[in-house]
XYZ file of C-alpha atoms in Angstrom:
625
model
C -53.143 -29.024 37.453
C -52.071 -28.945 41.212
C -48.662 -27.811 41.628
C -45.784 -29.851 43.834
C -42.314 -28.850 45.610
C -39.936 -30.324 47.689
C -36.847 -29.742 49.201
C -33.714 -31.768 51.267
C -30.940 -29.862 52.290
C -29.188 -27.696 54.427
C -31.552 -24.790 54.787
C -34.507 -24.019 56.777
C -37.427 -25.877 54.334
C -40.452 -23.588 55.068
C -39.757 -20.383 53.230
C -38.224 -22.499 49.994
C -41.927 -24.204 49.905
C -44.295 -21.468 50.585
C -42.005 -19.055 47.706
C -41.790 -22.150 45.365
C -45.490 -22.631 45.587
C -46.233 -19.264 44.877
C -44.167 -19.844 41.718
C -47.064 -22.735 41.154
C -50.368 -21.103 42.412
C -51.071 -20.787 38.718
C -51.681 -24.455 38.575
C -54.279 -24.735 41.699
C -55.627 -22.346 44.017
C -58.304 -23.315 45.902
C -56.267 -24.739 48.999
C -52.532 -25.867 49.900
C -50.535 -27.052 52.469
C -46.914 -27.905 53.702
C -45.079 -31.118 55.654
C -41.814 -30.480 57.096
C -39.698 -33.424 59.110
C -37.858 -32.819 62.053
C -36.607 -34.653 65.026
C -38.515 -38.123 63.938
C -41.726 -36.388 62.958
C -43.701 -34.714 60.329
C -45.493 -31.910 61.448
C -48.512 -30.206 58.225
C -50.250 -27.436 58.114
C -53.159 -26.659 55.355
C -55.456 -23.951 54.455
C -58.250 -23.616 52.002
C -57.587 -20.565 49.871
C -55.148 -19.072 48.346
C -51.087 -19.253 49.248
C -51.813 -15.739 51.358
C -53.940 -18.414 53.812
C -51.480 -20.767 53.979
C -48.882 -18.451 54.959
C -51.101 -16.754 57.733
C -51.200 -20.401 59.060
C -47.470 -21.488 59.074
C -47.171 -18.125 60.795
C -49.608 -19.075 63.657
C -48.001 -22.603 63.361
C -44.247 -20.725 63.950
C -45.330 -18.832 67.098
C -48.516 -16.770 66.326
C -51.923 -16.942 67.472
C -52.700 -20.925 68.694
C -54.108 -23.340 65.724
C -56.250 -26.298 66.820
C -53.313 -29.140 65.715
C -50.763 -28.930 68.727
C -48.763 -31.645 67.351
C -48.317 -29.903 63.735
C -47.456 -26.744 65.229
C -44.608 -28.280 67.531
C -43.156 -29.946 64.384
C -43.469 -27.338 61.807
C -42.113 -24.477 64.368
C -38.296 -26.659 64.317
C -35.990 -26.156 62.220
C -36.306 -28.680 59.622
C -34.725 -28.916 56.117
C -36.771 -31.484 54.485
C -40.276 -30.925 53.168
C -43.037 -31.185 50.614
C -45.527 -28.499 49.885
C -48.771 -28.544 47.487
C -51.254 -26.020 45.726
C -54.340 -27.737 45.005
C -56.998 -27.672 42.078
C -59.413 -29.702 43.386
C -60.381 -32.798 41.081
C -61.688 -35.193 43.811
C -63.370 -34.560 46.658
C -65.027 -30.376 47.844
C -62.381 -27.575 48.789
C -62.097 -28.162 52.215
C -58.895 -28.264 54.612
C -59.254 -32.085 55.077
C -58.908 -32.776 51.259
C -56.211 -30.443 51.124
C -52.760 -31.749 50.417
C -50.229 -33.000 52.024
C -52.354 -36.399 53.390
C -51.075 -38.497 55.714
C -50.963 -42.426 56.401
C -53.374 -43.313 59.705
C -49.784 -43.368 62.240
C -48.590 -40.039 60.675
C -45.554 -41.505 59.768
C -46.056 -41.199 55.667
C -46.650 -37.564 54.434
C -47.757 -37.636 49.879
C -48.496 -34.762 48.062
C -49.749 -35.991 44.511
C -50.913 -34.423 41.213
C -53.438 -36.227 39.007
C -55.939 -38.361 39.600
C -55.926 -42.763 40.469
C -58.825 -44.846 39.127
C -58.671 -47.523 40.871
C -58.483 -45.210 44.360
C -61.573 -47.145 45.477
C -60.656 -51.155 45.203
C -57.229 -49.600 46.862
C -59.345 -47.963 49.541
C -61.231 -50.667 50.174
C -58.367 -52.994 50.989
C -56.788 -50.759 52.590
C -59.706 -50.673 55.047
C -60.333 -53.690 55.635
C -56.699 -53.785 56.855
C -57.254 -51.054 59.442
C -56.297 -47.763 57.440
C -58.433 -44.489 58.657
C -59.182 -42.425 55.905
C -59.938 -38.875 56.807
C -60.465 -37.279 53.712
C -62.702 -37.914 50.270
C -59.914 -37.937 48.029
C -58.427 -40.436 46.055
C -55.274 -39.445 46.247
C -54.899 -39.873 50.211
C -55.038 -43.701 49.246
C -51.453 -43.172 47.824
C -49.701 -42.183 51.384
C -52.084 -45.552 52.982
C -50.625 -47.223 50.701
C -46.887 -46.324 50.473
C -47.106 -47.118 54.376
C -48.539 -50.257 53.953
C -45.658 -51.583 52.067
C -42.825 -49.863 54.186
C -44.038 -52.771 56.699
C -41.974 -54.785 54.517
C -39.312 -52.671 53.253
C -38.407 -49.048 52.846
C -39.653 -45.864 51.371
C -38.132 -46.339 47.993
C -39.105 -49.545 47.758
C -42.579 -48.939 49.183
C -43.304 -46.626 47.127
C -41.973 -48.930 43.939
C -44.363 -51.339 45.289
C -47.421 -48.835 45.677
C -46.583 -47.662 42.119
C -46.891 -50.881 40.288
C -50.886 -51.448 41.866
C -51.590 -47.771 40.818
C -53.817 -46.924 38.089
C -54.404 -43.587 36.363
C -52.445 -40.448 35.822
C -50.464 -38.751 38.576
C -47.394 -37.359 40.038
C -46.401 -38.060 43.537
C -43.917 -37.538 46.135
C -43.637 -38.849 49.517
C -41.511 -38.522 52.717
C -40.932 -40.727 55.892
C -40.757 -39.814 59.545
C -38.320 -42.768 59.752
C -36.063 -41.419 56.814
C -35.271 -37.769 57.294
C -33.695 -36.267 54.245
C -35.448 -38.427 51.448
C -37.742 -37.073 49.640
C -39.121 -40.160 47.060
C -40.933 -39.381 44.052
C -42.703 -41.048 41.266
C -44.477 -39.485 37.761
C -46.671 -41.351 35.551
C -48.305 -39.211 32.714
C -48.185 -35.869 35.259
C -44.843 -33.457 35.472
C -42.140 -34.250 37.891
C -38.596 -32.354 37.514
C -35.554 -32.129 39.794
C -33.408 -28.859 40.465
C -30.266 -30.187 41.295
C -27.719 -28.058 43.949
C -25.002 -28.220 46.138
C -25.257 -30.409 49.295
C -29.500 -30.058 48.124
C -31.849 -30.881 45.902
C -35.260 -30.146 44.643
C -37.889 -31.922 43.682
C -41.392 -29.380 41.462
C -44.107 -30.154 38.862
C -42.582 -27.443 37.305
C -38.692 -25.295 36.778
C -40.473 -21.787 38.116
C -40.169 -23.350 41.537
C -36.928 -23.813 42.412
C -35.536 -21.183 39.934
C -34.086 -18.588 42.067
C -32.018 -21.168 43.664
C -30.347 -23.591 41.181
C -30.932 -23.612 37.026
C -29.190 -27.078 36.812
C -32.692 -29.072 36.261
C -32.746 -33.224 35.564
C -36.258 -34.348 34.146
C -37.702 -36.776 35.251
C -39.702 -39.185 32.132
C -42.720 -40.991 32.192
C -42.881 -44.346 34.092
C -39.766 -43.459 36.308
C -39.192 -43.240 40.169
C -36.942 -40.893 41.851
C -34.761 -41.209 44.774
C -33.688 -37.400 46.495
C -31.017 -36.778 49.312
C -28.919 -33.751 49.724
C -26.405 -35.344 48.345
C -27.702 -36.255 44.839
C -30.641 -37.902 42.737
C -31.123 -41.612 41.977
C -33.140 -42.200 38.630
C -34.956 -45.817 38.809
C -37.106 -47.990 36.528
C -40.343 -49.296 38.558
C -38.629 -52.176 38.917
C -35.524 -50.648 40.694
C -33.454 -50.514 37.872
C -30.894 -47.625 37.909
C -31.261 -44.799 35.098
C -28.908 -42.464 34.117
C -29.821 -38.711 33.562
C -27.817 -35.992 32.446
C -27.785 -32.645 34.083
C -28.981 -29.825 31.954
C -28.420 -26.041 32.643
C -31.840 -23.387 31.552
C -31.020 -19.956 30.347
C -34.368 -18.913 31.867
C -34.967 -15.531 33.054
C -38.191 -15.190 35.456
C -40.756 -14.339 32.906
C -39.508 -16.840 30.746
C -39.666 -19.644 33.504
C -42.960 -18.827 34.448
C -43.937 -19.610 30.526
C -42.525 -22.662 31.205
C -39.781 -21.819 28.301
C -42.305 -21.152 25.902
C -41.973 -17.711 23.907
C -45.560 -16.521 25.263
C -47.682 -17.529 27.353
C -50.403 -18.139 24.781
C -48.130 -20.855 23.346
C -47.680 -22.399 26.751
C -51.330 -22.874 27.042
C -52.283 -24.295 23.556
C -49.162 -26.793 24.819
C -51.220 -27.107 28.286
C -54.056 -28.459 26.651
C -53.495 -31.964 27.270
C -52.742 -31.940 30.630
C -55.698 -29.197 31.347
C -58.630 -31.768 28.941
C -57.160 -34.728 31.194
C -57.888 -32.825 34.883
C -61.390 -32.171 33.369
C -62.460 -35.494 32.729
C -60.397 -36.989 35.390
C -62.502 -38.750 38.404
C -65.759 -38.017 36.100
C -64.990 -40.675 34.066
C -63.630 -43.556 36.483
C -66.666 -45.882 35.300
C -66.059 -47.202 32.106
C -69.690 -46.985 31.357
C -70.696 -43.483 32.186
C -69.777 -40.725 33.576
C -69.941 -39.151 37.179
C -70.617 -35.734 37.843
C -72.224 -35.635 41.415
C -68.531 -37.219 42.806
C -67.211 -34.241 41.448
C -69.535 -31.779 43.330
C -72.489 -31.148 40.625
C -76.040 -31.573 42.472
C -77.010 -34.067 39.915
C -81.285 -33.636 41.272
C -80.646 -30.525 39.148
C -80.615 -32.773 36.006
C -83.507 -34.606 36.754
C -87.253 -33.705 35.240
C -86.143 -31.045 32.675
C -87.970 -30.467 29.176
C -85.474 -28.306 27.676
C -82.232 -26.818 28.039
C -80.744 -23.064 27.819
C -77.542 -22.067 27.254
C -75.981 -18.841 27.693
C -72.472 -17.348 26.675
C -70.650 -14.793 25.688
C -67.532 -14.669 23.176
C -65.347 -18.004 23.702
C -67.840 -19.881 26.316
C -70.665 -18.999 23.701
C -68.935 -21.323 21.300
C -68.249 -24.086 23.555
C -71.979 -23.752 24.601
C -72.663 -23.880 20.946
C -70.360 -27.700 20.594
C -72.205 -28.558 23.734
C -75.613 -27.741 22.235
C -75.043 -30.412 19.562
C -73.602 -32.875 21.989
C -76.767 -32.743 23.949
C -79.650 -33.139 21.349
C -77.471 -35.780 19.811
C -76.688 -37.717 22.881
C -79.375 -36.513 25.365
C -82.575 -36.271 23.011
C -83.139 -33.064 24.605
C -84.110 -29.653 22.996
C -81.020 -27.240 23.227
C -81.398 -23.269 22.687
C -78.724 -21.168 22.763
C -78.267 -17.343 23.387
C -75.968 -15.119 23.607
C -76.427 -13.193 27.859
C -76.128 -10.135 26.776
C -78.831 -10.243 23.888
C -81.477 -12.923 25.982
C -81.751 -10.781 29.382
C -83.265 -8.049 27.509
C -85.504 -10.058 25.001
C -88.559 -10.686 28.199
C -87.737 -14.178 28.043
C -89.795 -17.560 29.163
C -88.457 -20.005 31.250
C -90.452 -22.196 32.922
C -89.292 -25.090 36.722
C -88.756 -27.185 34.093
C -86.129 -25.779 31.855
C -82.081 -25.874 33.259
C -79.941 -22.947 32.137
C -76.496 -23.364 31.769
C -74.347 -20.656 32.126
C -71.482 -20.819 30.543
C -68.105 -18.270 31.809
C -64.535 -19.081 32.250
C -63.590 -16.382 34.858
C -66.966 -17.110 36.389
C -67.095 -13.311 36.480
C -68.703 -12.047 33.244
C -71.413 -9.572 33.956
C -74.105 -10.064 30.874
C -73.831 -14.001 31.648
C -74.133 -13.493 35.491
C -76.997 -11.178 34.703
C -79.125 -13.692 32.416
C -78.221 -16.267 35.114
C -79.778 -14.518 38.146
C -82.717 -13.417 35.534
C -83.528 -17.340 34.827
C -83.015 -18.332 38.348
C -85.563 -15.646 39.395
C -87.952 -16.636 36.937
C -87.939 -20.454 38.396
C -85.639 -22.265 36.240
C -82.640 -24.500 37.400
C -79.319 -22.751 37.003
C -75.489 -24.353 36.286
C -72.686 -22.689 36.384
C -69.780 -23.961 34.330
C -66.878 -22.126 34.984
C -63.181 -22.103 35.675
C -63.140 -20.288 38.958
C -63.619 -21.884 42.695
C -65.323 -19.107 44.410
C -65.977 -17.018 41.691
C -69.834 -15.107 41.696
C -70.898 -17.426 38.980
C -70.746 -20.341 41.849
C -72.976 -18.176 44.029
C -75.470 -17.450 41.443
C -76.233 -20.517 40.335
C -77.831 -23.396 41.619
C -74.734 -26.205 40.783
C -71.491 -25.724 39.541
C -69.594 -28.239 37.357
C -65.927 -26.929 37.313
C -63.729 -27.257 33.780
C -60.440 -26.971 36.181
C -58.351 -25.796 32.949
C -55.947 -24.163 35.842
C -54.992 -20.340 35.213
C -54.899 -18.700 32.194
C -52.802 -15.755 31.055
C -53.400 -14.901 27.642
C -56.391 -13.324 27.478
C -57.112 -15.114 24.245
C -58.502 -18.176 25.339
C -57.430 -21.626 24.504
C -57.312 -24.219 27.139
C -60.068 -22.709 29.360
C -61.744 -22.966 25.972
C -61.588 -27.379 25.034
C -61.802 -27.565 29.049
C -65.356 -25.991 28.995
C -65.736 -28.186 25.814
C -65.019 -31.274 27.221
C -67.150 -30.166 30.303
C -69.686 -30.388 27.796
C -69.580 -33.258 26.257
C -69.478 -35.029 30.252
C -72.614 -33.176 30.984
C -74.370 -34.392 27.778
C -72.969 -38.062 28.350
C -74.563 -38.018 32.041
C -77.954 -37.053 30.980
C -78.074 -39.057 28.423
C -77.051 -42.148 30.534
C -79.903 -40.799 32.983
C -82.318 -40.756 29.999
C -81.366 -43.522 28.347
C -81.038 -42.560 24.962
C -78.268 -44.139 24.138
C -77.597 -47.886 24.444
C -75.329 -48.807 26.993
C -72.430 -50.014 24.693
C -72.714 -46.734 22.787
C -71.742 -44.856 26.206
C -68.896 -47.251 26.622
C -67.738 -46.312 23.334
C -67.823 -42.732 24.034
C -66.758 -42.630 27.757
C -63.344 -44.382 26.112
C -62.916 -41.997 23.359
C -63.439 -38.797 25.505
C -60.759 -40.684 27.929
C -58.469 -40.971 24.757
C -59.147 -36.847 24.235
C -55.747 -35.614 26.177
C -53.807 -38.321 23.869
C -55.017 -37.209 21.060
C -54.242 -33.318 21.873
C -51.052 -34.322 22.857
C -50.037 -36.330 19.282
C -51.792 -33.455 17.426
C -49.675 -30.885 19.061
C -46.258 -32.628 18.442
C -47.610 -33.308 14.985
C -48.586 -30.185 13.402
C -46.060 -27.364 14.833
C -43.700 -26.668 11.713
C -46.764 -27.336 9.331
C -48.816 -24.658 10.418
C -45.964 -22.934 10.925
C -45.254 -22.279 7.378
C -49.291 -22.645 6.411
C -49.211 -19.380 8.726
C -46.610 -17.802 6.880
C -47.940 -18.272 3.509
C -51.211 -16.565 4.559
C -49.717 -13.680 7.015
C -50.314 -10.852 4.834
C -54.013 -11.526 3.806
C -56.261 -8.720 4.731
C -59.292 -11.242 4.739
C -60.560 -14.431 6.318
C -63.768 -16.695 5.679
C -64.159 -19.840 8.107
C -66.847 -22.127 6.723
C -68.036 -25.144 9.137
C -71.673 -27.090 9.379
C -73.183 -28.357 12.289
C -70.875 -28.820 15.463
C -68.025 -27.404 12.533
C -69.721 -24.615 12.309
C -68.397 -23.665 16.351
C -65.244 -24.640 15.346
C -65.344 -22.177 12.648
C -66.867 -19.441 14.774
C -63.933 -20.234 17.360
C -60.879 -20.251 14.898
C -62.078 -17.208 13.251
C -62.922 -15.210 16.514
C -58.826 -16.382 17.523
C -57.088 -15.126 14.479
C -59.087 -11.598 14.608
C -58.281 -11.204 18.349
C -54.642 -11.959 18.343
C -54.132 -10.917 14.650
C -56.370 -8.103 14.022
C -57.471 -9.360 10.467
C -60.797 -8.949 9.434
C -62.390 -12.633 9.106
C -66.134 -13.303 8.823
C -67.363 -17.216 9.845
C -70.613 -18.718 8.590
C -72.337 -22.101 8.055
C -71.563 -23.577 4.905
C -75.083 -23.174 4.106
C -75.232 -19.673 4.114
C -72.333 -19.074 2.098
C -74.589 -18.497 -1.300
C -76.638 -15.795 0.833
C -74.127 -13.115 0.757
C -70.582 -14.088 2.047
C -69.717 -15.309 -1.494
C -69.312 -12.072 -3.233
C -66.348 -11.847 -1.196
C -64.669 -14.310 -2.539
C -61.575 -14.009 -4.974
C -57.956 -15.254 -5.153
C -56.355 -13.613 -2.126
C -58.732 -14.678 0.096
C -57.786 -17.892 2.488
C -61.096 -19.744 3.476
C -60.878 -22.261 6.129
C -62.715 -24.963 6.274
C -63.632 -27.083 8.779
C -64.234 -30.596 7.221
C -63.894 -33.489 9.804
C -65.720 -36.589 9.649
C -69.518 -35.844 10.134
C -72.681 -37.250 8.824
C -73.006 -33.616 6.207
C -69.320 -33.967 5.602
C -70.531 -34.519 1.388
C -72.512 -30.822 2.383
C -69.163 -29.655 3.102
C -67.465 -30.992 0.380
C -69.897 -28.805 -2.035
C -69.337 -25.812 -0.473
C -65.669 -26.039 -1.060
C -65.653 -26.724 -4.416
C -67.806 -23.939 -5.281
C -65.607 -21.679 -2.518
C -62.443 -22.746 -5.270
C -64.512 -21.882 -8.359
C -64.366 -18.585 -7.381
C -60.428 -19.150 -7.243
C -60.239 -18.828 -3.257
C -57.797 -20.571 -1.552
C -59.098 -23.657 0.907
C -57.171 -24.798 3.947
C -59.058 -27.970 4.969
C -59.210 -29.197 8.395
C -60.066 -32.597 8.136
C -59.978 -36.319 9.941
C -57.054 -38.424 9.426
C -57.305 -41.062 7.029
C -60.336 -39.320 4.739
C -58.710 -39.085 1.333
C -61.057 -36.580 -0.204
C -60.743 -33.377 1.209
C -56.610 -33.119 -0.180
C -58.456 -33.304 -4.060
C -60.842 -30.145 -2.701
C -58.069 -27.919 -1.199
C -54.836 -26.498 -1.418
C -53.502 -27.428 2.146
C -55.180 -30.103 4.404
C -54.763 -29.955 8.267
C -55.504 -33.416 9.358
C -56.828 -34.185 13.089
C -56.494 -37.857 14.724
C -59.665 -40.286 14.120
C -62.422 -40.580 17.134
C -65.688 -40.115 17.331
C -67.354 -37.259 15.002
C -68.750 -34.955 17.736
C -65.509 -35.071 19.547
C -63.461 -34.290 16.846
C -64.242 -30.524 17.403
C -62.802 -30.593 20.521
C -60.035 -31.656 18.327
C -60.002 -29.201 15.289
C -60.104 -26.468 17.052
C -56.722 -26.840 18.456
C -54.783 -26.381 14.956
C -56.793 -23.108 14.139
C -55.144 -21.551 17.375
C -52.380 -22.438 16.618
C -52.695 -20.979 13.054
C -53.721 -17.753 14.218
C -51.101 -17.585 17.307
C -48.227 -17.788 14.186
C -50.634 -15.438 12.057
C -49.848 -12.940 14.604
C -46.369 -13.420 15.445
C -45.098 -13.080 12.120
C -46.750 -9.828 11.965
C -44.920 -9.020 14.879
C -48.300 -8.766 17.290
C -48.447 -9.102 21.091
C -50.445 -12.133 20.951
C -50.485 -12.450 25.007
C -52.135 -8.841 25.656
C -54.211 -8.287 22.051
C -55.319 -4.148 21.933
C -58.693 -3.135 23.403
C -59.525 -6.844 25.016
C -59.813 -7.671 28.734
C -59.425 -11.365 29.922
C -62.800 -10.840 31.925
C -65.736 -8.763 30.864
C -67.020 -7.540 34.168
C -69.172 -4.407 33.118
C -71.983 -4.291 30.273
């Protein structure tokens, strides 16, 4: 989620970066840094922290208080209207000011900043090596700027970086910018967003419109697979294999709150449409080996996974139902016995915990009190403690033992949706790695898996596109209801706790969720024709369990909306309205069917006119009992 901007013009370059990555902190914030050209030279300064740290040192670098890089601060103090700027959410590689962005070939003369992550950074580094490059970071993405310079030996930036792009693998969005080419800025976007704000006499170059918006509303977008060429002068679109594009010119009615929604009516929408791209930094460098999955690269102490007998999770609200999908993940992958707990309820039970139990800790904001409370309770009473949470620096990360980061980027709403299938697919990486460390699965069946969580940010993506206008009007049919019932089994059961727990935030309906199971102890009798029940029915070895409790749920003349996997035939003969999810594995098909139940309840409330973004009496972080 790291946010870019650059700028070639006529005007000084270092206030249009450090305002147009403010516009971007939302999308990393745990260290950034700017490269300006002047005179035949790039001159970068970087800062871990927030944009407030950055400016302090650009200050210093303009005439303040001495920094320790002479050189930058000679360069950066000139005037200089060509630069590239970066907010980072790191993915690869700890939070330090060496791994901050921008990074920097070994003579200084290529400046990148880059968004995403490349799998195949370490054959690249390797090569690059062995050829005399000096790495001074542990990201992958300072192979890009080794790289770009390697191939301007032979030709020049937009052709170097042509030639860098075609031995690339992965997802990312890059720019870059030569000491021996003032005024070029030369970017490149595969799978990652790239856009262009077009001017007069300059141009600019951001992941996203909020970034240049105060200055020019003429935007050009950049697609997938495409390399772009930027002078002050205008834009040159180009296939990877130098082929001119054409690209119209298109003018936003934006105002400011609307850009920074990225033209999205709330920002609740923008994050369910942020899914993909949030799911993909998750998994990102975790998954690089096709046949497991890597969490200590990443930064989790991995010892802390070793010699445990049993596992704890605790949660509260949202996190408490992706600790719930995690729970399954584990003892079905792992072997391992899972309890969960809500914080609040556990730290006051006297609990046991024993050296050999880990507790996992489970809070987006990395702030909520009850689950920092039952964290420092189990760490005190010997047991290993991880933090999984969405917040560098947050107390969660001092409380805990190891943190594994979902790196969802920030969230608005204070319903939560991407934070939510981030911590989710956190979940499912943790419960592949241990059970590639315990080897309860056979090798090819961790294959299998690695691919299909890879495939998880695809999938989002199709389902999104797909489904829109259909639960649109599904939404609409069921707006006035007065009463909800989500049925789910097993890891459907979470998803049902989830999508019920959305639609009475945002919507303030009353809905009950159970297990199917339970249905005949009680929640029946509530049953009669007004009354939607949603089921969750994707492919799972009790789907036929499922199956039954519909068709007794539409004796009683309710009304069944099915969630369901694409392709399975059965479900449309057992409800009204089917809400199909793409094919993948079973236990990652929650992360999946999740997604249309925000959705339903994020139209739920709009057509009864709600504020879905700022729901009555809820905070985004719980920070008192």
């Amino acid at each position: 989620m790291c946010g870019i901007v650059g700028y070639v013009g006529q005007r000084a370059v270092q206030e249009i970066l450090l305002a147009g990555l403010e516009k971007l902190e939302y999308r990393g914030y745990d260290s950034a840094g700017v490269s300006v050209l002047a005179d035949g030279a790039i001159g970068s300064v970087r800062a871990v922290g927030n944009l407030s740290k950055l400016r302090a040192a650009v200050l210093q670098a303009n005439g303040g208080e001495a920094v320790a890089d002479e050189a930058a601060v000679a360069t950066i103090a000139r005037p200089s209207t060509c630069g590239i700027g970066h907010t980072r959410w790191a993915t690869h590689g700890r939070v330090t000011e060496a791994n901050a962005h921008p990074h920097f070939d070994t003579t200084d003369e290529v400046h990148v900043v880059v968004n995403g992550i490349v799998e195949n950074y370490l054959a690249l580094k390797s090569r690059l090596s062995d050829m005399g490059a000096q790495f001074t970071s542990e990201t992958d993405a300072e192979v890009i700027a080794h790289l770009v310079s390697h191939h301007m030996a032979t030709g020049s930036l937009v052709e170097a970086v042509r030639a860098a792009y075609a031995e690339l693998q992965g997802h990312y969005a890059f720019v870059a910018i030569s000491a021996s080419e003032p005024d070029t800025l030369v970017g490149a976007r595969k799978e990652c967003p790239l856009i262009i704000g077009r001017g007069d006499g300059e141009q600019f170059l951001a992941s996203a419109i909020p970034a240049f918006l105060e200055h020019t509303r003429d935007v050009q977008v950049i697609e997938n697979e495409e390399i772009v060429v930027v002078r002050p002068d205008g834009v040159e679109f180009l296939t990877p294999d130098g082929t001119p594009i054409q690209r119209e010119v298109t003018t936003v009615d934006w105002d400011v709150s609307t850009a920074e929604k990225g033209g999205y009516e709330t920002f609740m929408l923008k994050e369910i449409h942020d899914q993909a791209g949030a799911v993909a930094e998750t998994i990102a460098d975790r998954t690089l080996r096709d046949d497991g999955v890597d969490l200590a690269e990443a930064g989790l102490d991995e010892s802390l996974l070793h010699g445990i007998d049993r596992i704890l999770i605790l949660a509260a609200g949202t996190s408490f139902h992706a600790g719930l999908i995690g729970r399954y993940a584990i003892e079905e992958w792992a072997r391992i016995p899972v309890e969960m707990d809500i914080a609040s309820e556990w730290r006051y039970r006297n609990p046991i915990v024993s050296d050999r139990e880990l507790v996992i800790g489970i809070t987006q904001s990395g702030e909520t009190a009850d689950t920092l409370a039952a964290m420092r309770l189990a760490r005190e009473r010997g047991a290993k403690v991880i933090a999984v949470t969405n917040v560098v620096g947050s107390q969660a990360t001092r409380d805990a033992d190891g943190v594994l980061y979902t790196r969802a980027g920030m969230e608005v709403s204070v319903a939560a949706t991407k934070t939510f299938v981030c911590q989710v697919a956190a979940m499912y990486l943790l419960a592949l790695r241990l059970a590639e460390m315990r080897g309860s699965l056979p090798r090819e069946r961790i294959v299998e898996l690695v691919a299909d969580v890879k495939q998880l940010p695809h999938h989002i993506t199709t389902l999104i596109a797909s489904l829109d206008e259909s639960i649109q009007a599904c939404a609409e049919r069921h707006a006035d209801s007065d009463f909800y019932l989500y049925l789910g089994r097993h890891v459907g059961r979470a998803v049902a706790l989830e999508g019920a727990l959305k639609l009475k935030e945002i919507s303030y309906i009353a809905t009950d969720a159970y297990a199917g199971g339970e249905m005949k102890h009680g929640p029946i009798a509530l049953l009669d024709e007004s009354t939607p029940v949603v089921c969750i029915a994707t492919d799972m070895p009790i789907l036929d369990k499922m199956i039954s409790n519909m068709q007794e749920v539409r004796a009683r003349g309710a009304h069944v909306i099915a969630v369901a996997t694409e392709g399975d035939d059965r479900i449309a003969a057992q409800a009204e309205e089917v809400i199909y999810v793409p094919r993948t594995d079973w236990m990652l098909q929650a992360l999946l069917a999740v997604i249309p139940l925000q959705l339903f309840a994020y139209y739920v409330a709009r057509k009864r006119g709600l504020n879905v973004d700022q729901p009555r009496n809820l905070a985004k972080t719980v920070t008192v009992e």
